[in-house]
PDB file of C-alpha atoms in Angstrom:
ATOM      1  CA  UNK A 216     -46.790-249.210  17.607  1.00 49.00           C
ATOM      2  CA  UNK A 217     -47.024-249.482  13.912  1.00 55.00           C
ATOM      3  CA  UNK A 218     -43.622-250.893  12.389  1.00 55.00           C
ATOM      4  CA  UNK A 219     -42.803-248.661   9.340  1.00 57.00           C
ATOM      5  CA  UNK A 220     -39.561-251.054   8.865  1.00 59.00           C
ATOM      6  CA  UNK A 221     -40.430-254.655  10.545  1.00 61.00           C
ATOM      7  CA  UNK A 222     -36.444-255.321  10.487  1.00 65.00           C
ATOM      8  CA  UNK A 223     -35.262-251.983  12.515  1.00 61.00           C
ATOM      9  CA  UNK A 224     -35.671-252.523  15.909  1.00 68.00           C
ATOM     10  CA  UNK A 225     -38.862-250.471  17.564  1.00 66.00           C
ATOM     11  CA  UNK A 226     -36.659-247.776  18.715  1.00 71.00           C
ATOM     12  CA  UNK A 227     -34.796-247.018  15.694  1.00 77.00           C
ATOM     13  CA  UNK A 228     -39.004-246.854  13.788  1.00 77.00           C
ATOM     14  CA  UNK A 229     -39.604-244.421  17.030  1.00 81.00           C
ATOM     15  CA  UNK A 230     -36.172-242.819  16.494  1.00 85.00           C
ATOM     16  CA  UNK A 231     -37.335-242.336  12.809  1.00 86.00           C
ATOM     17  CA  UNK A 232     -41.157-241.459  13.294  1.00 88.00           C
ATOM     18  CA  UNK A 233     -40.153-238.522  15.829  1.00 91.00           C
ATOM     19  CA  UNK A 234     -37.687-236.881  12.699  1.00 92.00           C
ATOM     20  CA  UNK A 235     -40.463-237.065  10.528  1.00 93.00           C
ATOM     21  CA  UNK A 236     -42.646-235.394  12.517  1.00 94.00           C
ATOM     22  CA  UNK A 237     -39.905-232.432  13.978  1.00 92.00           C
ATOM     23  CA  UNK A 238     -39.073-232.154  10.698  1.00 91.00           C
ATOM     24  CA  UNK A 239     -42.608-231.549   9.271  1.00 92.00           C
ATOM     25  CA  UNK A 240     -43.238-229.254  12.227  1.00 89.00           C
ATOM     26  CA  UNK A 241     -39.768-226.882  11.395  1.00 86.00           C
ATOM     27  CA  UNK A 242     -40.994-226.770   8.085  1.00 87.00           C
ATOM     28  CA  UNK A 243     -44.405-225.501   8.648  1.00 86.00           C
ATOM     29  CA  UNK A 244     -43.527-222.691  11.566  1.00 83.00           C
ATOM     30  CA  UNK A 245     -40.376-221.701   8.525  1.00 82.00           C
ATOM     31  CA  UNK A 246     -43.516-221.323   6.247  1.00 84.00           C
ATOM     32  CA  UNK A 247     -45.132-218.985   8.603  1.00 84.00           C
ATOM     33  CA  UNK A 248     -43.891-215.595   7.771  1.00 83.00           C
ATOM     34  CA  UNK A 249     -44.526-214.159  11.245  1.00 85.00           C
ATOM     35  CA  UNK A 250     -42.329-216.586  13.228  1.00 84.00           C
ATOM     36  CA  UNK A 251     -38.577-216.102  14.636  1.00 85.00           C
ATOM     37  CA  UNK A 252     -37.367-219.062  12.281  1.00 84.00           C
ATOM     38  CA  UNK A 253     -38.678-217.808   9.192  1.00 86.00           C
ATOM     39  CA  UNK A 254     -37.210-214.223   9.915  1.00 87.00           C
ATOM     40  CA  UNK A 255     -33.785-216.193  10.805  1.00 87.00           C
ATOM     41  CA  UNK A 256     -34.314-218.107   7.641  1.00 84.00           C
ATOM     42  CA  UNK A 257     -34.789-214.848   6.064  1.00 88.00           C
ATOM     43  CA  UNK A 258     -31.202-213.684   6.983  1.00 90.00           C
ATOM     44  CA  UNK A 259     -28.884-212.330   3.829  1.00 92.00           C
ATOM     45  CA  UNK A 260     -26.340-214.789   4.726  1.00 89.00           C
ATOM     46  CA  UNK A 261     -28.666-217.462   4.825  1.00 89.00           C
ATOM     47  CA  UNK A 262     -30.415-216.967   1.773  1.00 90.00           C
ATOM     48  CA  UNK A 263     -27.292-215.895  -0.076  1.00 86.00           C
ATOM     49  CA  UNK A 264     -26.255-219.900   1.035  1.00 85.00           C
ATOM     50  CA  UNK A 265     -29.969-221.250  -0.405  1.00 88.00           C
ATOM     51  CA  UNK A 266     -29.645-219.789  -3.757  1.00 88.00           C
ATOM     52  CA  UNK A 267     -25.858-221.230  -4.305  1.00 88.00           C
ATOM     53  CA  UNK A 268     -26.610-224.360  -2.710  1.00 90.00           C
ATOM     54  CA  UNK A 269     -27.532-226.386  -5.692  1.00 90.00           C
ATOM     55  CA  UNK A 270     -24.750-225.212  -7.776  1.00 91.00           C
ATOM     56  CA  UNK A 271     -22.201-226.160  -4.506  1.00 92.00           C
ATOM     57  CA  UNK A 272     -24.596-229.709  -4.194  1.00 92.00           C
ATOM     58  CA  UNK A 273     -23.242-230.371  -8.601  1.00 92.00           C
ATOM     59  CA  UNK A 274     -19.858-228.903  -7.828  1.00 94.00           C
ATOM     60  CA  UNK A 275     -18.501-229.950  -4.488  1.00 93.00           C
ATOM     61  CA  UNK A 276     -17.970-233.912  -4.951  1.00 94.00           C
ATOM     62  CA  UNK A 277     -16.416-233.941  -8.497  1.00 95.00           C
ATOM     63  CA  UNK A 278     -13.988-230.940  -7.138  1.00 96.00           C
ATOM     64  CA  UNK A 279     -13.363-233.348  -4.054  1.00 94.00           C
ATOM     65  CA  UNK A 280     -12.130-236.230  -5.309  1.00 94.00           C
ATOM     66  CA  UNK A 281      -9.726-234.382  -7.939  1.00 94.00           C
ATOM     67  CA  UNK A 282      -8.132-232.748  -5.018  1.00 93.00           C
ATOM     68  CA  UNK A 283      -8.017-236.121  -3.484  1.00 92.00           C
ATOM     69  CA  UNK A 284      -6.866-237.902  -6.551  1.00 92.00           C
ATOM     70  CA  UNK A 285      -4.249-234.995  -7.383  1.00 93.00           C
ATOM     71  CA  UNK A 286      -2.752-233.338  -4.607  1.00 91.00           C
ATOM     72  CA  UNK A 287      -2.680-236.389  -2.408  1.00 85.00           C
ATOM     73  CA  UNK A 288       0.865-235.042  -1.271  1.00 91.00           C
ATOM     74  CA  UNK A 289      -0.586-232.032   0.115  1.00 91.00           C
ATOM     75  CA  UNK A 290      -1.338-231.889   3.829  1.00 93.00           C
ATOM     76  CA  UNK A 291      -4.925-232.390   4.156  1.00 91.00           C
ATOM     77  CA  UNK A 292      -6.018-228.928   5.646  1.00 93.00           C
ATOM     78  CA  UNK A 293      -3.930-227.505   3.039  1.00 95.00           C
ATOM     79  CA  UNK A 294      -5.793-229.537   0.278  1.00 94.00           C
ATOM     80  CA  UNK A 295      -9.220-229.451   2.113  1.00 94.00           C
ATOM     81  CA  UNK A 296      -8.519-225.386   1.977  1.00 96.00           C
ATOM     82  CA  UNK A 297      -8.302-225.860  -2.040  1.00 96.00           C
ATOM     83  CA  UNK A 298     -11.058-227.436  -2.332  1.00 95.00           C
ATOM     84  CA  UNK A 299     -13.529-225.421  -0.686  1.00 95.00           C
ATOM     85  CA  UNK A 300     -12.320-222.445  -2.287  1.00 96.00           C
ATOM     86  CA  UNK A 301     -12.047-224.303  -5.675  1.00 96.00           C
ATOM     87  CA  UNK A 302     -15.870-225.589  -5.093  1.00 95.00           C
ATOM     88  CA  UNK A 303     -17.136-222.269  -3.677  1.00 93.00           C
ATOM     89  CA  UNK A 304     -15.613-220.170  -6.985  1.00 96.00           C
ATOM     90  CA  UNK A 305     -17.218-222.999  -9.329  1.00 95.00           C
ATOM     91  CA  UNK A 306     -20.644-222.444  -7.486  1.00 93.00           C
ATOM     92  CA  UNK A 307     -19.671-218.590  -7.611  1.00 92.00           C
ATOM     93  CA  UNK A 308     -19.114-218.920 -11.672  1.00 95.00           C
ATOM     94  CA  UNK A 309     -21.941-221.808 -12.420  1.00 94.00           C
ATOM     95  CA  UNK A 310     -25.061-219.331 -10.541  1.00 91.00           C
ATOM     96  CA  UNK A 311     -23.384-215.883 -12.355  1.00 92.00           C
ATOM     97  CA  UNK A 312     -22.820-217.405 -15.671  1.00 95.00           C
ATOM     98  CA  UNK A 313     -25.223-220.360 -16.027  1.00 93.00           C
ATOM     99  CA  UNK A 314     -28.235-220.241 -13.569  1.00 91.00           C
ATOM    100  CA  UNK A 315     -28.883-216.304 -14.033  1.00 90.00           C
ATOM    101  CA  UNK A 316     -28.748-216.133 -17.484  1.00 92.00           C
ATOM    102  CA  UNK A 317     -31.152-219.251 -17.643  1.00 90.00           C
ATOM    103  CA  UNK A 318     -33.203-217.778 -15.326  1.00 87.00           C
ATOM    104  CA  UNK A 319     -33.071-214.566 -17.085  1.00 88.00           C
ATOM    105  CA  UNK A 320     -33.974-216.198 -20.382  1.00 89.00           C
ATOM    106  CA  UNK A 321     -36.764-218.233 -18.739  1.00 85.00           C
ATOM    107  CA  UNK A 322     -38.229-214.402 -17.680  1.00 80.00           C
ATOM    108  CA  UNK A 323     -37.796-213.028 -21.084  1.00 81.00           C
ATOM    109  CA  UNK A 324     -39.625-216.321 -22.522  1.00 82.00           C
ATOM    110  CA  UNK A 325     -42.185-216.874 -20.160  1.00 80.00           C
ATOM    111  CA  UNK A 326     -42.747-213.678 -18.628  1.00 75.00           C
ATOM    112  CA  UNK A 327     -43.107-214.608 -15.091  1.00 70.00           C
ATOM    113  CA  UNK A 328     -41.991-212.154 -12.746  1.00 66.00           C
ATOM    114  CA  UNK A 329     -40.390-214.624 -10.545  1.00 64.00           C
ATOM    115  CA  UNK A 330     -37.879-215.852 -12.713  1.00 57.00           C
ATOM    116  CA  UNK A 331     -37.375-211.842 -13.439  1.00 55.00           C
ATOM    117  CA  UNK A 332     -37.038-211.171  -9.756  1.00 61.00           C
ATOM    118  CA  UNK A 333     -34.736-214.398  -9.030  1.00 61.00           C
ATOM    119  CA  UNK A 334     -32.278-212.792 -11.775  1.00 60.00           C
ATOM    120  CA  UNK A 335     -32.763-209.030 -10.608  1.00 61.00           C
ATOM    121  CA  UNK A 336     -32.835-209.662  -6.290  1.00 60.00           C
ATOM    122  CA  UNK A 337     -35.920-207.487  -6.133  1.00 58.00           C
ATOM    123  CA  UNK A 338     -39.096-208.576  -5.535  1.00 55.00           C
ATOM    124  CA  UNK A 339     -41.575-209.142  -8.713  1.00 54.00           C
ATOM    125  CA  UNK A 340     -43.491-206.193 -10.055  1.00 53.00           C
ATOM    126  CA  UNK A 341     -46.676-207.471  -8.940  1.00 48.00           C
ATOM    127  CA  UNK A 342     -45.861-208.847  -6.146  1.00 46.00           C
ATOM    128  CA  UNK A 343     -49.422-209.251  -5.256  1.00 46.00           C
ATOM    129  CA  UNK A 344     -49.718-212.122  -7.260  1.00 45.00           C
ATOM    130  CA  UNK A 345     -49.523-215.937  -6.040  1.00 43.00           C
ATOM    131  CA  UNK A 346     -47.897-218.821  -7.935  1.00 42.00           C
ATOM    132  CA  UNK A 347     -51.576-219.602  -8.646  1.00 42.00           C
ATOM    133  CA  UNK A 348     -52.087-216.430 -10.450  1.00 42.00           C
ATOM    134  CA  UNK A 349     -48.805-216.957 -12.246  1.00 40.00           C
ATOM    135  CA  UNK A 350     -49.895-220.169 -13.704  1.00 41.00           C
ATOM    136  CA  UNK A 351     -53.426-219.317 -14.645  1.00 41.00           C
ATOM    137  CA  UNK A 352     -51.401-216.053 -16.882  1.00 41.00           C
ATOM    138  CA  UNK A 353     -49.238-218.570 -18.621  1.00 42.00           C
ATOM    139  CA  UNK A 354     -51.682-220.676 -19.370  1.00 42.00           C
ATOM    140  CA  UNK A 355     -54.437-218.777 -20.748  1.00 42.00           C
ATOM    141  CA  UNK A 356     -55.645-218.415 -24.078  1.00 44.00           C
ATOM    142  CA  UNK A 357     -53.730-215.235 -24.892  1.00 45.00           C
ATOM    143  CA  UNK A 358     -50.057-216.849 -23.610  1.00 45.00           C
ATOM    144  CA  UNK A 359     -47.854-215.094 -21.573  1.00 47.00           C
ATOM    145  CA  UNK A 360     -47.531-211.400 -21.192  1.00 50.00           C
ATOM    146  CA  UNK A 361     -45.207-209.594 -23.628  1.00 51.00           C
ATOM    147  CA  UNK A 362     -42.378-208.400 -21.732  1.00 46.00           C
TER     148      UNK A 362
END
C-alpha cells in the first residue's frame, strides 16, 4: 500500500485514504442537483447556517475566550449560554451590516448578478447564465454591464 505518511502506522494512512475518498464522494453526489443530499443540503435551515458560517468561523473564538477570561465565575452552562448567543448576534450583525452591503456594493460595481442575488435571496435575473458566462461579461472589452 502506498505510505502517504511513512511515520503513521499503515492503518492510520488507510484510516486517512478512506476519508479522502468518502469525502470526495459526498461532495460530488451534494453537487448533483437531483440527489436526496443535495435537496437536504438545500434545506432553509441549512443554507440559512452556510451563509452565516464564515461570519460565526471570525466571531466565535475571540467571543469565547472573553467569556472565558471574564465571567470565569459564572457556571459554565450559564457562560457557555452567553456565548453562543453573544457569537450568534455578532454573526447576525457582521452578515446584515458588513457582508451584505459588501456584497451589495460588489453588485453595483461589478454587475454580476450573483453578488445581486446573494444580497437580494432571489435567484439572478438571468439565471441561465454559468459562472463561465459571468466571467467572459466582466472581462470583455466593453466592461461590465451598467446596472
Amino acid at each position: 500500500m502506498l505510505r502517504l505518511y511513512p511515520e503513521l502506522p499503515a492503518r492510520r494512512t488507510a484510516t486517512i485514504v478512506r476519508d479522502v475518498l468518502t469525502d470526495a464522494a459526498l461532495i460530488v453526489l451534494a453537487l448533483r442537483p437531483d440527489t436526496s443530499l443535495a435537496r437536504a443540503l438545500a434545506a432553509p435551515p441549512l443554507v440559512a447556517v452556510g451563509l452565516g458560517s464564515y461570519a460565526l468561523y471570525l466571531w466565535h473564538f475571540p467571543i469565547f475566550l472573553l467569556a472565558r477570561d471574564h465571567l470565569g465565575a459564572v457556571p459554565w452552562p450559564v457562560r457557555a449560554a452567553l456565548a453562543v448567543s453573544a457569537a450568534a448576534l455578532a454573526t447576525w450583525a457582521s452578515r446584515r451590516y458588513v457582508e451584505l452591503p459588501a456584497l451589495a456594493l460588489k453588485g453595483r460595481v461589478t454587475g454580476w448578478p450573483r453578488a445581486r442575488a446573494a444580497v437580494s435571496g432571489s435567484p439572478p435575473a438571468d439565471a441561465g447564465a454559468s459562472s463561465a458566462g459571468v466571467a467572459g461579461r466582466a472581462g470583455s472589452a466593453q466592461g461590465p454591464p451598467a446596472s
